[in-house]
Every structure is written in C-alpha cells, then in structure tokens.
Short mmCIF file of C-alpha atoms in Angstrom, two decimals:
data_model
loop_
_atom_site.label_atom_id
_atom_site.label_comp_id
_atom_site.label_asym_id
_atom_site.label_seq_id
_atom_site.Cartn_x
_atom_site.Cartn_y
_atom_site.Cartn_z
CA MET N 14 -134.83 -5.12 77.52
CA GLU N 15 -131.97 -4.64 79.96
CA LYS N 16 -129.73 -3.71 77.06
CA LYS N 17 -132.05 -0.81 76.13
CA GLN N 18 -131.96 0.47 79.73
CA VAL N 19 -128.17 0.32 79.79
CA ASN N 20 -127.98 2.16 76.46
CA LYS N 21 -130.37 4.84 77.77
CA LYS N 22 -128.26 5.24 80.93
CA VAL N 23 -125.05 5.55 78.88
CA ILE N 24 -126.62 8.05 76.53
CA GLY N 25 -128.00 9.98 79.51
CA ALA N 26 -124.58 10.03 81.14
CA ILE N 27 -122.94 11.25 77.93
CA VAL N 28 -125.53 14.02 77.52
CA ALA N 29 -125.05 15.05 81.15
CA LEU N 30 -121.26 15.11 80.66
CA VAL N 31 -121.55 17.26 77.51
CA VAL N 32 -123.87 19.68 79.33
CA LEU N 33 -121.45 19.84 82.28
CA ILE N 34 -118.49 20.55 79.97
CA ALA N 35 -120.50 23.27 78.20
CA VAL N 36 -121.32 24.91 81.55
CA VAL N 37 -117.67 24.81 82.70
CA VAL N 38 -116.43 26.28 79.38
CA GLY N 39 -119.10 28.97 79.55
CA CYS N 40 -118.08 29.90 83.10
CA LEU N 41 -114.40 30.05 82.14
CA LEU N 42 -115.16 32.32 79.19
CA ALA N 43 -117.37 34.58 81.30
CA PHE N 44 -115.37 34.70 84.52
CA GLY N 45 -111.88 33.41 83.65
CA PRO N 46 -108.75 35.49 83.27
CA LYS N 47 -108.90 38.05 80.49
CA THR N 48 -106.14 38.47 77.96
CA SER N 49 -103.86 41.38 78.69
CA GLU N 50 -102.35 43.99 76.39
CA GLY N 51 -98.87 42.70 77.09
CA SER N 52 -96.83 40.93 79.70
CA LYS N 53 -94.29 43.75 80.14
CA THR N 54 -94.94 47.31 81.30
CA ILE N 55 -92.45 50.01 80.32
CA THR N 56 -92.30 53.77 80.69
CA VAL N 57 -90.92 56.08 78.02
CA GLN N 58 -90.13 59.69 78.87
CA VAL N 59 -89.65 62.12 76.00
CA VAL N 60 -87.51 65.21 76.65
CA HIS N 61 -88.19 67.79 73.94
CA ALA N 62 -85.84 70.52 72.69
CA ASP N 63 -87.48 73.06 75.03
CA LYS N 64 -86.76 70.64 77.96
CA SER N 65 -90.47 69.89 78.45
CA THR N 66 -91.17 66.23 79.20
CA LYS N 67 -93.96 63.84 78.38
CA ASP N 68 -94.34 60.35 79.85
CA PHE N 69 -95.86 57.33 78.11
CA THR N 70 -96.60 53.93 79.65
CA TYR N 71 -96.97 50.88 77.44
CA LYS N 72 -97.93 47.26 78.02
CA THR N 73 -96.18 45.13 75.46
CA ASP N 74 -94.86 41.74 74.47
CA ALA N 75 -92.29 43.33 72.12
CA GLN N 76 -88.74 42.10 72.30
CA TYR N 77 -87.09 45.38 71.25
CA LEU N 78 -87.80 49.05 72.01
CA ALA N 79 -88.29 50.14 68.38
CA GLU N 80 -91.20 47.70 68.02
CA VAL N 81 -93.09 49.38 70.88
CA LEU N 82 -92.28 52.92 69.75
CA LYS N 83 -93.26 52.28 66.11
CA GLU N 84 -96.41 50.38 67.04
CA ASN N 85 -97.57 53.32 69.16
CA LYS N 86 -96.47 55.86 66.51
CA LEU N 87 -94.18 57.65 68.97
CA ILE N 88 -91.18 57.67 66.61
CA GLU N 89 -90.21 57.94 62.97
CA GLY N 90 -86.82 57.14 61.59
CA GLU N 91 -84.60 56.00 58.79
CA GLU N 92 -83.12 52.55 58.34
CA SER N 93 -79.38 52.45 57.77
CA GLU N 94 -76.64 49.87 57.74
CA TYR N 95 -76.33 50.48 61.49
CA GLY N 96 -80.04 50.04 62.23
CA LEU N 97 -82.86 52.48 62.88
CA PHE N 98 -81.83 56.15 63.17
CA ILE N 99 -84.60 57.97 65.05
CA THR N 100 -85.39 61.30 63.42
CA THR N 101 -88.72 62.26 65.00
CA VAL N 102 -90.14 61.64 68.47
CA ASP N 103 -93.62 62.70 69.56
CA GLY N 104 -93.88 64.90 66.47
CA GLU N 105 -90.58 66.75 67.01
CA LYS N 106 -87.84 66.30 64.41
CA ALA N 107 -84.13 66.39 65.16
CA ASP N 108 -81.89 67.18 62.18
CA TYR N 109 -78.22 66.50 62.82
CA ASN N 110 -77.20 67.93 59.43
CA THR N 111 -78.85 71.28 60.19
CA ASN N 112 -77.99 72.00 63.83
CA GLY N 113 -76.31 68.87 65.25
CA SER N 114 -79.50 67.70 66.98
CA TYR N 115 -80.32 64.03 67.51
CA TRP N 116 -82.42 61.76 69.73
CA SER N 117 -80.51 59.86 72.40
CA ILE N 118 -81.79 56.83 74.29
CA TYR N 119 -81.36 56.33 78.03
CA VAL N 120 -82.17 52.98 79.65
CA ASN N 121 -83.01 52.90 83.35
CA GLY N 122 -81.10 56.17 83.86
CA GLU N 123 -77.98 55.14 81.91
CA TYR N 124 -76.98 56.26 78.42
CA GLY N 125 -78.12 53.50 76.05
CA GLN N 126 -75.59 51.17 74.50
CA TYR N 127 -77.85 50.02 71.64
CA GLY N 128 -80.05 51.53 68.99
CA ALA N 129 -83.81 51.33 69.46
CA ASP N 130 -84.11 48.30 67.18
CA GLN N 131 -81.50 46.38 69.21
CA GLN N 132 -82.46 47.60 72.71
CA PRO N 133 -84.15 44.74 74.62
CA VAL N 134 -87.35 45.49 76.51
CA ASN N 135 -87.79 44.06 80.02
CA ASP N 136 -90.71 44.41 82.40
CA GLY N 137 -90.34 47.57 84.49
CA ASP N 138 -87.77 49.26 82.23
CA THR N 139 -87.73 53.04 82.01
CA PHE N 140 -86.54 54.63 78.79
CA LYS N 141 -85.83 58.27 78.02
CA LEU N 142 -85.70 59.69 74.51
CA ALA N 143 -83.92 63.04 74.81
CA TYR N 144 -83.48 65.73 72.17
CA GLU N 145 -79.80 66.64 72.29
CA VAL N 146 -77.48 68.87 70.29
CA TYR N 147 -73.90 67.83 69.57
CA GLN N 148 -71.40 70.31 71.03
CA ALA N 149 -67.75 69.88 70.13
CA ASP N 150 -65.54 69.88 73.22
CA SER N 151 -63.86 73.28 72.95
CA SER N 152 -61.34 72.48 75.72
CA SER N 153 -59.54 70.00 73.47
CA ASN N 154 -59.10 72.72 70.82
CA GLU N 155 -57.36 75.22 73.11
CA ALA N 156 -53.71 76.05 72.42
CA ALA N 157 -51.20 75.05 75.06
#
C-alpha cells in the first residue's frame, strides 16, 4: 500500500514539474525577447545625378554591403571578374560608356576602397552611393 502512495506522489510531482515547465516556456514565448531584424544598423545615403539625396536605414546581419543593397532592391549591377559593378541605384542608371557616369561608394565619409560585394558591414556604418561623372584632369594635358 505504501508503494502505491509513493508512486502517486512521484507521478504527482512529475505532472507538477511538467506543468511548471509548460508555464515557464509559455511566459518566455509571450514576454521574452523578440527576434530582431538584424544585429547591425547601417545608413545608406544615395546622391542622385541632380544632387538630391535620399537616406535609407537598414537592420541587417549581412557581412557585405552588396548583400544588404540587393536584399532591399536598392541596387542593380553586373558581375565581372572584379566583382559587382553597380549600374543602377534607387532606380537611377549610370552608364559609363555613354557619359562617363558611375556609382561611387563612400564609407563613413571616406572614398571606399572595396566594391560593394567586398565592403564589410559593421554596426553604425554610414555609406554613401554617389552618382559621379568621370572628368579627365585637363591640367595634365596643358602644354608647357
């Protein structure tokens, strides 16, 4: 008879433990931390040909800038042996072959040293994609 009482107490304790675990899990799901869009926040400023600007803020876990820009459909480009060549930003196309225009990348105020697909993304970074037109330096062509 004592064995039945012990078994009932053990079973009761197990049921109580399972109920307690279910309540804790339920509370964590309801009130616990929510997943975020990304662990890094970056800002991208686009400078169009007419010098108007547009700012975009993204939360991301991407390792490289091109991943963020493609994912958010901000850029289009062509793959080459040197990496991604950005041709269109925010709907505006730059055509180097027609008028010498291209999209340059600035990172935290400095001219970028990498293409978009090789440019690392760090929390708090500010990027600028600027429409620029190549101008040959006429001073080097002057006769002495």
